[in-house]
mmCIF file with all atom_site columns, C-alpha atoms in Angstrom:
data_model
loop_
_atom_site.group_PDB
_atom_site.id
_atom_site.type_symbol
_atom_site.label_atom_id
_atom_site.label_alt_id
_atom_site.label_comp_id
_atom_site.label_asym_id
_atom_site.label_entity_id
_atom_site.label_seq_id
_atom_site.pdbx_PDB_ins_code
_atom_site.Cartn_x
_atom_site.Cartn_y
_atom_site.Cartn_z
_atom_site.occupancy
_atom_site.B_iso_or_equiv
_atom_site.pdbx_formal_charge
_atom_site.auth_seq_id
_atom_site.auth_comp_id
_atom_site.auth_asym_id
_atom_site.auth_atom_id
_atom_site.pdbx_PDB_model_num
ATOM 1   C CA . GLY A 1 1   ? 65.516 129.663 38.420 1.00 0.00 ? 1   GLY A CA 1
ATOM 2   C CA . ALA A 1 2   ? 67.664 126.949 39.899 1.00 0.00 ? 2   ALA A CA 1
ATOM 3   C CA . VAL A 1 3   ? 66.259 123.516 39.249 1.00 0.00 ? 3   VAL A CA 1
ATOM 4   C CA . VAL A 1 4   ? 67.493 119.967 39.751 1.00 0.00 ? 4   VAL A CA 1
ATOM 5   C CA . SER A 1 5   ? 66.311 117.512 37.150 1.00 0.00 ? 5   SER A CA 1
ATOM 6   C CA . GLN A 1 6   ? 66.220 113.778 37.678 1.00 0.00 ? 6   GLN A CA 1
ATOM 7   C CA . HIS A 1 7   ? 65.862 111.236 34.945 1.00 0.00 ? 7   HIS A CA 1
ATOM 8   C CA . PRO A 1 8   ? 64.112 108.911 34.645 1.00 0.00 ? 8   PRO A CA 1
ATOM 9   C CA . SER A 1 9   ? 61.152 109.779 36.838 1.00 0.00 ? 9   SER A CA 1
ATOM 10  C CA . TRP A 1 10  ? 60.285 106.148 37.054 1.00 0.00 ? 10  TRP A CA 1
ATOM 11  C CA . VAL A 1 11  ? 61.864 102.938 35.838 1.00 0.00 ? 11  VAL A CA 1
ATOM 12  C CA . ILE A 1 12  ? 61.059 99.256  35.982 1.00 0.00 ? 12  ILE A CA 1
ATOM 13  C CA . CYS A 1 13  ? 63.907 96.817  35.568 1.00 0.00 ? 13  CYS A CA 1
ATOM 14  C CA . LYS A 1 14  ? 64.393 93.079  35.838 1.00 0.00 ? 14  LYS A CA 1
ATOM 15  C CA . SER A 1 15  ? 66.154 91.536  38.780 1.00 0.00 ? 15  SER A CA 1
ATOM 16  C CA . GLY A 1 16  ? 69.873 91.235  38.145 1.00 0.00 ? 16  GLY A CA 1
ATOM 17  C CA . THR A 1 17  ? 70.137 94.132  35.718 1.00 0.00 ? 17  THR A CA 1
ATOM 18  C CA . SER A 1 18  ? 71.654 97.555  36.380 1.00 0.00 ? 18  SER A CA 1
ATOM 19  C CA . VAL A 1 19  ? 69.851 100.876 36.145 1.00 0.00 ? 19  VAL A CA 1
ATOM 20  C CA . LYS A 1 20  ? 71.239 104.386 36.031 1.00 0.00 ? 20  LYS A CA 1
ATOM 21  C CA . ILE A 1 21  ? 69.555 107.503 37.456 1.00 0.00 ? 21  ILE A CA 1
ATOM 22  C CA . GLU A 1 22  ? 70.771 110.953 36.426 1.00 0.00 ? 22  GLU A CA 1
ATOM 23  C CA . CYS A 1 23  ? 70.707 114.056 38.514 1.00 0.00 ? 23  CYS A CA 1
ATOM 24  C CA . ARG A 1 24  ? 71.383 117.368 36.726 1.00 0.00 ? 24  ARG A CA 1
ATOM 25  C CA . SER A 1 25  ? 71.606 120.870 38.076 1.00 0.00 ? 25  SER A CA 1
ATOM 26  C CA . LEU A 1 26  ? 70.086 123.388 35.713 1.00 0.00 ? 26  LEU A CA 1
ATOM 27  C CA . ASP A 1 27  ? 71.216 127.027 35.682 1.00 0.00 ? 27  ASP A CA 1
ATOM 28  C CA . PHE A 1 28  ? 73.804 126.448 38.425 1.00 0.00 ? 28  PHE A CA 1
ATOM 29  C CA . GLN A 1 29  ? 76.909 124.505 39.166 1.00 0.00 ? 29  GLN A CA 1
ATOM 30  C CA . ALA A 1 30  ? 76.961 121.986 41.976 1.00 0.00 ? 30  ALA A CA 1
ATOM 31  C CA . THR A 1 31  ? 80.234 120.869 43.482 1.00 0.00 ? 31  THR A CA 1
ATOM 32  C CA . THR A 1 32  ? 78.296 118.633 45.864 1.00 0.00 ? 32  THR A CA 1
ATOM 33  C CA . MET A 1 33  ? 75.285 116.401 45.206 1.00 0.00 ? 33  MET A CA 1
ATOM 34  C CA . PHE A 1 34  ? 73.524 114.146 47.598 1.00 0.00 ? 34  PHE A CA 1
ATOM 35  C CA . TRP A 1 35  ? 71.633 110.902 46.987 1.00 0.00 ? 35  TRP A CA 1
ATOM 36  C CA . TYR A 1 36  ? 68.780 109.818 49.231 1.00 0.00 ? 36  TYR A CA 1
ATOM 37  C CA . ARG A 1 37  ? 66.404 106.900 49.176 1.00 0.00 ? 37  ARG A CA 1
ATOM 38  C CA . GLN A 1 38  ? 62.972 106.771 50.684 1.00 0.00 ? 38  GLN A CA 1
ATOM 39  C CA . PHE A 1 39  ? 60.888 103.699 51.442 1.00 0.00 ? 39  PHE A CA 1
ATOM 40  C CA . PRO A 1 40  ? 57.128 104.064 51.596 1.00 0.00 ? 40  PRO A CA 1
ATOM 41  C CA . LYS A 1 41  ? 55.913 106.080 54.562 1.00 0.00 ? 41  LYS A CA 1
ATOM 42  C CA . GLN A 1 42  ? 59.473 106.552 55.822 1.00 0.00 ? 42  GLN A CA 1
ATOM 43  C CA . SER A 1 43  ? 61.694 109.558 55.768 1.00 0.00 ? 43  SER A CA 1
ATOM 44  C CA . LEU A 1 44  ? 64.583 110.269 53.535 1.00 0.00 ? 44  LEU A CA 1
ATOM 45  C CA . MET A 1 45  ? 67.820 108.493 54.242 1.00 0.00 ? 45  MET A CA 1
ATOM 46  C CA . LEU A 1 46  ? 71.089 109.856 52.952 1.00 0.00 ? 46  LEU A CA 1
ATOM 47  C CA . MET A 1 47  ? 72.943 107.259 50.931 1.00 0.00 ? 47  MET A CA 1
ATOM 48  C CA . ALA A 1 48  ? 76.004 109.174 49.808 1.00 0.00 ? 48  ALA A CA 1
ATOM 49  C CA . THR A 1 49  ? 77.570 112.519 49.231 1.00 0.00 ? 49  THR A CA 1
ATOM 50  C CA . SER A 1 50  ? 78.982 113.104 45.816 1.00 0.00 ? 50  SER A CA 1
ATOM 51  C CA . ASN A 1 51  ? 81.714 115.640 45.158 1.00 0.00 ? 51  ASN A CA 1
ATOM 52  C CA . GLU A 1 52  ? 82.662 116.630 41.638 1.00 0.00 ? 52  GLU A CA 1
ATOM 53  C CA . GLY A 1 53  ? 85.863 114.959 40.494 1.00 0.00 ? 53  GLY A CA 1
ATOM 54  C CA . SER A 1 54  ? 86.318 112.764 43.517 1.00 0.00 ? 54  SER A CA 1
ATOM 55  C CA . LYS A 1 55  ? 84.951 109.554 44.980 1.00 0.00 ? 55  LYS A CA 1
ATOM 56  C CA . ALA A 1 56  ? 81.621 109.652 46.720 1.00 0.00 ? 56  ALA A CA 1
ATOM 57  C CA . THR A 1 57  ? 81.348 109.324 50.481 1.00 0.00 ? 57  THR A CA 1
ATOM 58  C CA . TYR A 1 58  ? 78.900 106.595 51.448 1.00 0.00 ? 58  TYR A CA 1
ATOM 59  C CA . GLU A 1 59  ? 76.851 106.419 54.607 1.00 0.00 ? 59  GLU A CA 1
ATOM 60  C CA . GLN A 1 60  ? 77.251 103.514 56.897 1.00 0.00 ? 60  GLN A CA 1
ATOM 61  C CA . GLY A 1 61  ? 75.429 100.471 55.669 1.00 0.00 ? 61  GLY A CA 1
ATOM 62  C CA . VAL A 1 62  ? 75.278 101.558 52.019 1.00 0.00 ? 62  VAL A CA 1
ATOM 63  C CA . GLU A 1 63  ? 77.151 99.259  49.674 1.00 0.00 ? 63  GLU A CA 1
ATOM 64  C CA . LYS A 1 64  ? 79.407 101.322 47.444 1.00 0.00 ? 64  LYS A CA 1
ATOM 65  C CA . ASP A 1 65  ? 79.835 98.540  44.964 1.00 0.00 ? 65  ASP A CA 1
ATOM 66  C CA . LYS A 1 66  ? 76.126 98.165  44.558 1.00 0.00 ? 66  LYS A CA 1
ATOM 67  C CA . PHE A 1 67  ? 75.266 101.826 44.352 1.00 0.00 ? 67  PHE A CA 1
ATOM 68  C CA . LEU A 1 68  ? 77.799 103.369 42.073 1.00 0.00 ? 68  LEU A CA 1
ATOM 69  C CA . ILE A 1 69  ? 77.941 107.148 42.070 1.00 0.00 ? 69  ILE A CA 1
ATOM 70  C CA . ASN A 1 70  ? 79.722 109.240 39.456 1.00 0.00 ? 70  ASN A CA 1
ATOM 71  C CA . HIS A 1 71  ? 79.985 112.997 39.589 1.00 0.00 ? 71  HIS A CA 1
ATOM 72  C CA . ALA A 1 72  ? 81.996 113.759 36.518 1.00 0.00 ? 72  ALA A CA 1
ATOM 73  C CA . SER A 1 73  ? 80.946 117.359 35.977 1.00 0.00 ? 73  SER A CA 1
ATOM 74  C CA . LEU A 1 74  ? 79.612 120.311 37.938 1.00 0.00 ? 74  LEU A CA 1
ATOM 75  C CA . THR A 1 75  ? 76.125 119.709 36.624 1.00 0.00 ? 75  THR A CA 1
ATOM 76  C CA . LEU A 1 76  ? 75.707 115.961 36.558 1.00 0.00 ? 76  LEU A CA 1
ATOM 77  C CA . SER A 1 77  ? 75.803 113.125 39.050 1.00 0.00 ? 77  SER A CA 1
ATOM 78  C CA . THR A 1 78  ? 74.646 109.589 38.318 1.00 0.00 ? 78  THR A CA 1
ATOM 79  C CA . LEU A 1 79  ? 73.545 106.758 40.571 1.00 0.00 ? 79  LEU A CA 1
ATOM 80  C CA . THR A 1 80  ? 73.800 103.274 39.150 1.00 0.00 ? 80  THR A CA 1
ATOM 81  C CA . VAL A 1 81  ? 72.094 100.476 40.983 1.00 0.00 ? 81  VAL A CA 1
ATOM 82  C CA . THR A 1 82  ? 73.982 97.362  39.964 1.00 0.00 ? 82  THR A CA 1
ATOM 83  C CA . SER A 1 83  ? 72.543 93.865  39.970 1.00 0.00 ? 83  SER A CA 1
ATOM 84  C CA . ALA A 1 84  ? 69.247 95.241  41.173 1.00 0.00 ? 84  ALA A CA 1
ATOM 85  C CA . HIS A 1 85  ? 67.029 93.158  43.410 1.00 0.00 ? 85  HIS A CA 1
ATOM 86  C CA . PRO A 1 86  ? 63.363 93.687  44.425 1.00 0.00 ? 86  PRO A CA 1
ATOM 87  C CA . GLU A 1 87  ? 64.491 95.064  47.820 1.00 0.00 ? 87  GLU A CA 1
ATOM 88  C CA . ASP A 1 88  ? 66.210 97.891  45.962 1.00 0.00 ? 88  ASP A CA 1
ATOM 89  C CA . SER A 1 89  ? 62.784 99.116  44.828 1.00 0.00 ? 89  SER A CA 1
ATOM 90  C CA . SER A 1 90  ? 62.465 102.543 46.328 1.00 0.00 ? 90  SER A CA 1
ATOM 91  C CA . PHE A 1 91  ? 62.167 106.235 45.654 1.00 0.00 ? 91  PHE A CA 1
ATOM 92  C CA . TYR A 1 92  ? 65.531 107.841 44.997 1.00 0.00 ? 92  TYR A CA 1
ATOM 93  C CA . ILE A 1 93  ? 65.994 111.589 45.388 1.00 0.00 ? 93  ILE A CA 1
ATOM 94  C CA . CYS A 1 94  ? 69.017 113.687 44.652 1.00 0.00 ? 94  CYS A CA 1
ATOM 95  C CA . SER A 1 95  ? 69.891 117.178 45.790 1.00 0.00 ? 95  SER A CA 1
ATOM 96  C CA . ALA A 1 96  ? 72.508 119.613 44.606 1.00 0.00 ? 96  ALA A CA 1
ATOM 97  C CA . GLN A 1 97  ? 74.309 122.359 46.447 1.00 0.00 ? 97  GLN A CA 1
ATOM 98  C CA . ASP A 1 98  ? 74.841 125.567 44.518 1.00 0.00 ? 98  ASP A CA 1
ATOM 99  C CA . ARG A 1 99  ? 78.556 126.327 44.662 1.00 0.00 ? 99  ARG A CA 1
ATOM 100 C CA . VAL A 1 100 ? 77.833 130.072 44.746 1.00 0.00 ? 100 VAL A CA 1
ATOM 101 C CA . GLY A 1 101 ? 75.143 130.486 47.351 1.00 0.00 ? 101 GLY A CA 1
ATOM 102 C CA . ASN A 1 102 ? 75.347 127.075 49.065 1.00 0.00 ? 102 ASN A CA 1
ATOM 103 C CA . THR A 1 103 ? 71.603 126.681 48.706 1.00 0.00 ? 103 THR A CA 1
ATOM 104 C CA . ILE A 1 104 ? 70.531 123.078 48.323 1.00 0.00 ? 104 ILE A CA 1
ATOM 105 C CA . TYR A 1 105 ? 67.941 122.167 45.705 1.00 0.00 ? 105 TYR A CA 1
ATOM 106 C CA . PHE A 1 106 ? 66.106 118.869 45.456 1.00 0.00 ? 106 PHE A CA 1
ATOM 107 C CA . GLY A 1 107 ? 65.160 116.883 42.420 1.00 0.00 ? 107 GLY A CA 1
ATOM 108 C CA . GLU A 1 108 ? 61.710 115.415 41.840 1.00 0.00 ? 108 GLU A CA 1
ATOM 109 C CA . GLY A 1 109 ? 62.868 111.916 42.591 1.00 0.00 ? 109 GLY A CA 1
ATOM 110 C CA . SER A 1 110 ? 62.998 108.657 40.668 1.00 0.00 ? 110 SER A CA 1
ATOM 111 C CA . TRP A 1 111 ? 60.840 105.629 41.316 1.00 0.00 ? 111 TRP A CA 1
ATOM 112 C CA . LEU A 1 112 ? 62.674 102.346 40.877 1.00 0.00 ? 112 LEU A CA 1
ATOM 113 C CA . THR A 1 113 ? 60.767 99.084  40.726 1.00 0.00 ? 113 THR A CA 1
ATOM 114 C CA . VAL A 1 114 ? 62.721 95.874  40.379 1.00 0.00 ? 114 VAL A CA 1
ATOM 115 C CA . VAL A 1 115 ? 60.677 92.891  39.260 1.00 0.00 ? 115 VAL A CA 1
ATOM 116 C CA . LYS B 2 1   ? 74.766 111.972 66.172 1.00 0.00 ? 1   LYS B CA 1
ATOM 117 C CA . GLN B 2 2   ? 71.860 114.251 65.317 1.00 0.00 ? 2   GLN B CA 1
ATOM 118 C CA . GLU B 2 3   ? 68.380 112.743 65.537 1.00 0.00 ? 3   GLU B CA 1
ATOM 119 C CA . VAL B 2 4   ? 65.245 114.466 64.388 1.00 0.00 ? 4   VAL B CA 1
ATOM 120 C CA . THR B 2 5   ? 61.755 113.533 65.584 1.00 0.00 ? 5   THR B CA 1
ATOM 121 C CA . GLN B 2 6   ? 58.431 114.801 64.284 1.00 0.00 ? 6   GLN B CA 1
ATOM 122 C CA . ILE B 2 7   ? 55.145 114.560 66.120 1.00 0.00 ? 7   ILE B CA 1
ATOM 123 C CA . PRO B 2 8   ? 52.489 113.686 65.234 1.00 0.00 ? 8   PRO B CA 1
ATOM 124 C CA . ALA B 2 9   ? 53.181 111.118 62.553 1.00 0.00 ? 9   ALA B CA 1
ATOM 125 C CA . ALA B 2 10  ? 49.817 111.831 60.997 1.00 0.00 ? 10  ALA B CA 1
ATOM 126 C CA . LEU B 2 11  ? 47.235 114.585 61.449 1.00 0.00 ? 11  LEU B CA 1
ATOM 127 C CA . SER B 2 12  ? 43.785 115.071 59.966 1.00 0.00 ? 12  SER B CA 1
ATOM 128 C CA . VAL B 2 13  ? 41.875 118.295 60.454 1.00 0.00 ? 13  VAL B CA 1
ATOM 129 C CA . PRO B 2 14  ? 38.868 120.049 58.891 1.00 0.00 ? 14  PRO B CA 1
ATOM 130 C CA . GLU B 2 15  ? 39.476 122.744 56.341 1.00 0.00 ? 15  GLU B CA 1
ATOM 131 C CA . GLY B 2 16  ? 39.943 126.212 57.807 1.00 0.00 ? 16  GLY B CA 1
ATOM 132 C CA . GLU B 2 17  ? 41.575 125.171 61.071 1.00 0.00 ? 17  GLU B CA 1
ATOM 133 C CA . ASN B 2 18  ? 44.933 126.425 62.233 1.00 0.00 ? 18  ASN B CA 1
ATOM 134 C CA . LEU B 2 19  ? 47.394 123.722 63.074 1.00 0.00 ? 19  LEU B CA 1
ATOM 135 C CA . VAL B 2 20  ? 50.869 123.138 64.430 1.00 0.00 ? 20  VAL B CA 1
ATOM 136 C CA . LEU B 2 21  ? 53.443 120.539 63.438 1.00 0.00 ? 21  LEU B CA 1
ATOM 137 C CA . ASN B 2 22  ? 56.281 119.742 65.769 1.00 0.00 ? 22  ASN B CA 1
ATOM 138 C CA . CYS B 2 23  ? 59.910 118.923 65.189 1.00 0.00 ? 23  CYS B CA 1
ATOM 139 C CA . SER B 2 24  ? 62.580 118.178 67.782 1.00 0.00 ? 24  SER B CA 1
ATOM 140 C CA . PHE B 2 25  ? 66.276 117.601 67.380 1.00 0.00 ? 25  PHE B CA 1
ATOM 141 C CA . THR B 2 26  ? 68.876 116.210 69.805 1.00 0.00 ? 26  THR B CA 1
ATOM 142 C CA . ASP B 2 27  ? 71.900 118.341 69.050 1.00 0.00 ? 27  ASP B CA 1
ATOM 143 C CA . SER B 2 28  ? 71.163 122.043 69.464 1.00 0.00 ? 28  SER B CA 1
ATOM 144 C CA . ALA B 2 29  ? 74.354 123.124 67.726 1.00 0.00 ? 29  ALA B CA 1
ATOM 145 C CA . ILE B 2 30  ? 72.727 123.627 64.362 1.00 0.00 ? 30  ILE B CA 1
ATOM 146 C CA . TYR B 2 31  ? 73.318 126.224 61.602 1.00 0.00 ? 31  TYR B CA 1
ATOM 147 C CA . ASN B 2 32  ? 69.712 126.242 60.473 1.00 0.00 ? 32  ASN B CA 1
ATOM 148 C CA . LEU B 2 33  ? 66.540 124.233 60.235 1.00 0.00 ? 33  LEU B CA 1
ATOM 149 C CA . GLN B 2 34  ? 64.411 123.684 57.185 1.00 0.00 ? 34  GLN B CA 1
ATOM 150 C CA . TRP B 2 35  ? 60.832 122.659 56.636 1.00 0.00 ? 35  TRP B CA 1
ATOM 151 C CA . PHE B 2 36  ? 59.908 120.813 53.476 1.00 0.00 ? 36  PHE B CA 1
ATOM 152 C CA . ARG B 2 37  ? 56.714 119.613 51.871 1.00 0.00 ? 37  ARG B CA 1
ATOM 153 C CA . GLN B 2 38  ? 56.479 116.383 49.973 1.00 0.00 ? 38  GLN B CA 1
ATOM 154 C CA . ASP B 2 39  ? 53.469 115.420 47.905 1.00 0.00 ? 39  ASP B CA 1
ATOM 155 C CA . PRO B 2 40  ? 52.865 111.682 47.340 1.00 0.00 ? 40  PRO B CA 1
ATOM 156 C CA . GLY B 2 41  ? 55.433 110.223 44.978 1.00 0.00 ? 41  GLY B CA 1
ATOM 157 C CA . LYS B 2 42  ? 57.120 113.603 44.453 1.00 0.00 ? 42  LYS B CA 1
ATOM 158 C CA . GLY B 2 43  ? 60.285 115.287 45.480 1.00 0.00 ? 43  GLY B CA 1
ATOM 159 C CA . LEU B 2 44  ? 60.731 117.864 48.152 1.00 0.00 ? 44  LEU B CA 1
ATOM 160 C CA . THR B 2 45  ? 59.683 121.479 48.077 1.00 0.00 ? 45  THR B CA 1
ATOM 161 C CA . SER B 2 46  ? 61.474 123.774 50.475 1.00 0.00 ? 46  SER B CA 1
ATOM 162 C CA . LEU B 2 47  ? 59.018 125.832 52.513 1.00 0.00 ? 47  LEU B CA 1
ATOM 163 C CA . LEU B 2 48  ? 61.027 127.745 55.081 1.00 0.00 ? 48  LEU B CA 1
ATOM 164 C CA . LEU B 2 49  ? 64.623 127.972 56.177 1.00 0.00 ? 49  LEU B CA 1
ATOM 165 C CA . ILE B 2 50  ? 65.398 129.383 59.655 1.00 0.00 ? 50  ILE B CA 1
ATOM 166 C CA . GLN B 2 51  ? 68.931 130.390 60.441 1.00 0.00 ? 51  GLN B CA 1
ATOM 167 C CA . SER B 2 52  ? 70.243 129.601 63.888 1.00 0.00 ? 52  SER B CA 1
ATOM 168 C CA . SER B 2 53  ? 70.194 133.294 64.795 1.00 0.00 ? 53  SER B CA 1
ATOM 169 C CA . GLN B 2 54  ? 66.522 133.644 63.943 1.00 0.00 ? 54  GLN B CA 1
ATOM 170 C CA . ARG B 2 55  ? 63.509 132.821 66.071 1.00 0.00 ? 55  ARG B CA 1
ATOM 171 C CA . GLU B 2 56  ? 60.980 132.511 63.280 1.00 0.00 ? 56  GLU B CA 1
ATOM 172 C CA . GLN B 2 57  ? 60.283 132.800 59.561 1.00 0.00 ? 57  GLN B CA 1
ATOM 173 C CA . THR B 2 58  ? 57.023 133.490 57.793 1.00 0.00 ? 58  THR B CA 1
ATOM 174 C CA . SER B 2 59  ? 55.804 132.749 54.287 1.00 0.00 ? 59  SER B CA 1
ATOM 175 C CA . GLY B 2 60  ? 52.188 133.384 53.519 1.00 0.00 ? 60  GLY B CA 1
ATOM 176 C CA . ARG B 2 61  ? 50.098 131.223 55.806 1.00 0.00 ? 61  ARG B CA 1
ATOM 177 C CA . LEU B 2 62  ? 53.137 129.391 57.120 1.00 0.00 ? 62  LEU B CA 1
ATOM 178 C CA . ASN B 2 63  ? 55.121 130.365 60.192 1.00 0.00 ? 63  ASN B CA 1
ATOM 179 C CA . ALA B 2 64  ? 58.036 128.398 61.478 1.00 0.00 ? 64  ALA B CA 1
ATOM 180 C CA . SER B 2 65  ? 59.649 128.986 64.840 1.00 0.00 ? 65  SER B CA 1
ATOM 181 C CA . LEU B 2 66  ? 62.962 127.796 66.202 1.00 0.00 ? 66  LEU B CA 1
ATOM 182 C CA . ASP B 2 67  ? 64.028 127.344 69.820 1.00 0.00 ? 67  ASP B CA 1
ATOM 183 C CA . LYS B 2 68  ? 67.585 126.042 69.691 1.00 0.00 ? 68  LYS B CA 1
ATOM 184 C CA . SER B 2 69  ? 68.029 125.762 73.423 1.00 0.00 ? 69  SER B CA 1
ATOM 185 C CA . SER B 2 70  ? 65.158 123.359 73.758 1.00 0.00 ? 70  SER B CA 1
ATOM 186 C CA . GLY B 2 71  ? 65.876 121.624 70.464 1.00 0.00 ? 71  GLY B CA 1
ATOM 187 C CA . ARG B 2 72  ? 62.427 122.361 68.994 1.00 0.00 ? 72  ARG B CA 1
ATOM 188 C CA . SER B 2 73  ? 60.792 123.858 65.990 1.00 0.00 ? 73  SER B CA 1
ATOM 189 C CA . THR B 2 74  ? 57.159 124.276 65.047 1.00 0.00 ? 74  THR B CA 1
ATOM 190 C CA . LEU B 2 75  ? 55.450 124.828 61.744 1.00 0.00 ? 75  LEU B CA 1
ATOM 191 C CA . TYR B 2 76  ? 52.228 126.746 62.080 1.00 0.00 ? 76  TYR B CA 1
ATOM 192 C CA . ILE B 2 77  ? 49.735 126.604 59.200 1.00 0.00 ? 77  ILE B CA 1
ATOM 193 C CA . ALA B 2 78  ? 46.918 129.120 59.313 1.00 0.00 ? 78  ALA B CA 1
ATOM 194 C CA . ALA B 2 79  ? 43.508 128.685 57.738 1.00 0.00 ? 79  ALA B CA 1
ATOM 195 C CA . SER B 2 80  ? 44.325 125.261 56.345 1.00 0.00 ? 80  SER B CA 1
ATOM 196 C CA . GLN B 2 81  ? 43.171 124.242 52.863 1.00 0.00 ? 81  GLN B CA 1
ATOM 197 C CA . PRO B 2 82  ? 42.763 120.872 51.151 1.00 0.00 ? 82  PRO B CA 1
ATOM 198 C CA . GLY B 2 83  ? 45.741 121.758 48.988 1.00 0.00 ? 83  GLY B CA 1
ATOM 199 C CA . ASP B 2 84  ? 47.905 121.771 52.132 1.00 0.00 ? 84  ASP B CA 1
ATOM 200 C CA . SER B 2 85  ? 47.516 118.015 52.340 1.00 0.00 ? 85  SER B CA 1
ATOM 201 C CA . ALA B 2 86  ? 50.998 116.511 52.078 1.00 0.00 ? 86  ALA B CA 1
ATOM 202 C CA . THR B 2 87  ? 53.843 115.187 54.187 1.00 0.00 ? 87  THR B CA 1
ATOM 203 C CA . TYR B 2 88  ? 55.843 117.822 55.986 1.00 0.00 ? 88  TYR B CA 1
ATOM 204 C CA . LEU B 2 89  ? 59.451 117.134 56.830 1.00 0.00 ? 89  LEU B CA 1
ATOM 205 C CA . CYS B 2 90  ? 61.863 119.065 58.942 1.00 0.00 ? 90  CYS B CA 1
ATOM 206 C CA . ALA B 2 91  ? 65.597 118.736 58.533 1.00 0.00 ? 91  ALA B CA 1
ATOM 207 C CA . VAL B 2 92  ? 68.743 120.032 60.201 1.00 0.00 ? 92  VAL B CA 1
ATOM 208 C CA . PRO B 2 93  ? 72.327 119.932 59.007 1.00 0.00 ? 93  PRO B CA 1
ATOM 209 C CA . GLN B 2 94  ? 74.755 117.487 60.519 1.00 0.00 ? 94  GLN B CA 1
ATOM 210 C CA . GLY B 2 95  ? 78.160 118.878 59.869 1.00 0.00 ? 95  GLY B CA 1
ATOM 211 C CA . ALA B 2 96  ? 78.583 121.300 57.008 1.00 0.00 ? 96  ALA B CA 1
ATOM 212 C CA . GLN B 2 97  ? 76.407 119.737 54.398 1.00 0.00 ? 97  GLN B CA 1
ATOM 213 C CA . LYS B 2 98  ? 74.428 116.663 55.340 1.00 0.00 ? 98  LYS B CA 1
ATOM 214 C CA . LEU B 2 99  ? 70.795 117.006 56.181 1.00 0.00 ? 99  LEU B CA 1
ATOM 215 C CA . VAL B 2 100 ? 69.167 114.818 58.745 1.00 0.00 ? 100 VAL B CA 1
ATOM 216 C CA . PHE B 2 101 ? 65.444 114.430 58.214 1.00 0.00 ? 101 PHE B CA 1
ATOM 217 C CA . GLY B 2 102 ? 62.597 113.686 60.570 1.00 0.00 ? 102 GLY B CA 1
ATOM 218 C CA . GLN B 2 103 ? 60.104 110.979 59.763 1.00 0.00 ? 103 GLN B CA 1
ATOM 219 C CA . GLY B 2 104 ? 57.599 113.533 58.620 1.00 0.00 ? 104 GLY B CA 1
ATOM 220 C CA . THR B 2 105 ? 54.000 114.364 59.498 1.00 0.00 ? 105 THR B CA 1
ATOM 221 C CA . ARG B 2 106 ? 51.317 113.291 57.014 1.00 0.00 ? 106 ARG B CA 1
ATOM 222 C CA . LEU B 2 107 ? 48.769 116.016 56.976 1.00 0.00 ? 107 LEU B CA 1
ATOM 223 C CA . THR B 2 108 ? 45.253 115.605 55.606 1.00 0.00 ? 108 THR B CA 1
ATOM 224 C CA . ILE B 2 109 ? 42.934 118.584 55.325 1.00 0.00 ? 109 ILE B CA 1
ATOM 225 C CA . ASN B 2 110 ? 39.328 117.494 54.973 1.00 0.00 ? 110 ASN B CA 1
ATOM 226 C CA . PRO B 2 111 ? 37.030 119.700 52.873 1.00 0.00 ? 111 PRO B CA 1
#
C-alpha cells in the first residue's frame, strides 16, 4: 500500500552544521509534499508546501534560507536544515499527496537534535 | 484564517469506558475533517476522514461526527483499551491542500 518513508528517523548534529531529511513516497507519485515540525506537546505546524519541479511555498515566519526544500522528483522531497542551532531541535514530519487519488499520507517523522 | 481547537488537552479514563474527544473549527466552509492518532515520538496515523457532506464515519470502535454549521466534530471511542492511549489530532483543510491541526488531546487509558 501507499507509504511515505522518512530518513533518517533520528539524527544528532553539531551546532552550525547542516542536516538533510528525506521524504519518499513509495508505490505512488506525489506532486505535492508538505513539511511540518512539532515541538514537544504541541501540535503540528506546517512549514512549507513542496511542489515537484518548482520552488517550495513557505509559511509565514519560516526562513526559506534556513530550511531548504527540494522536490526534484515525484517521489522525493528533501528538507535541509542549514547552520543548525539547538532551537532547531524538533520532530519533523512530511506528508505526500497522491497525484491520482489526492489522498495525503504521512511519514513516520524524523527527530533532529542539535547539540 | 482557520483555527482548530481541541478540548480537553488531556484525558485519563479507566479501561472499558466510552469517551468523547472534541474538536472545533472557526471556518465552517471545509471540504472534510480528519482525525489522526499519534503515538509518542511517531508519525501520524489517519483514523477517520469525514467529507463535508457526511454527518459521521465509523471504523471499528471509533465513530466521528461532523456538524459543519456549528463548527464541531467529535471522536467517540467505545470500550476503551490501554492500546488506545495516544494523542488524537483533528485537522481540517485550509484552501485546497493545507491541513490545519488542533493541539491534540493526550489520552491515557488506565488498565
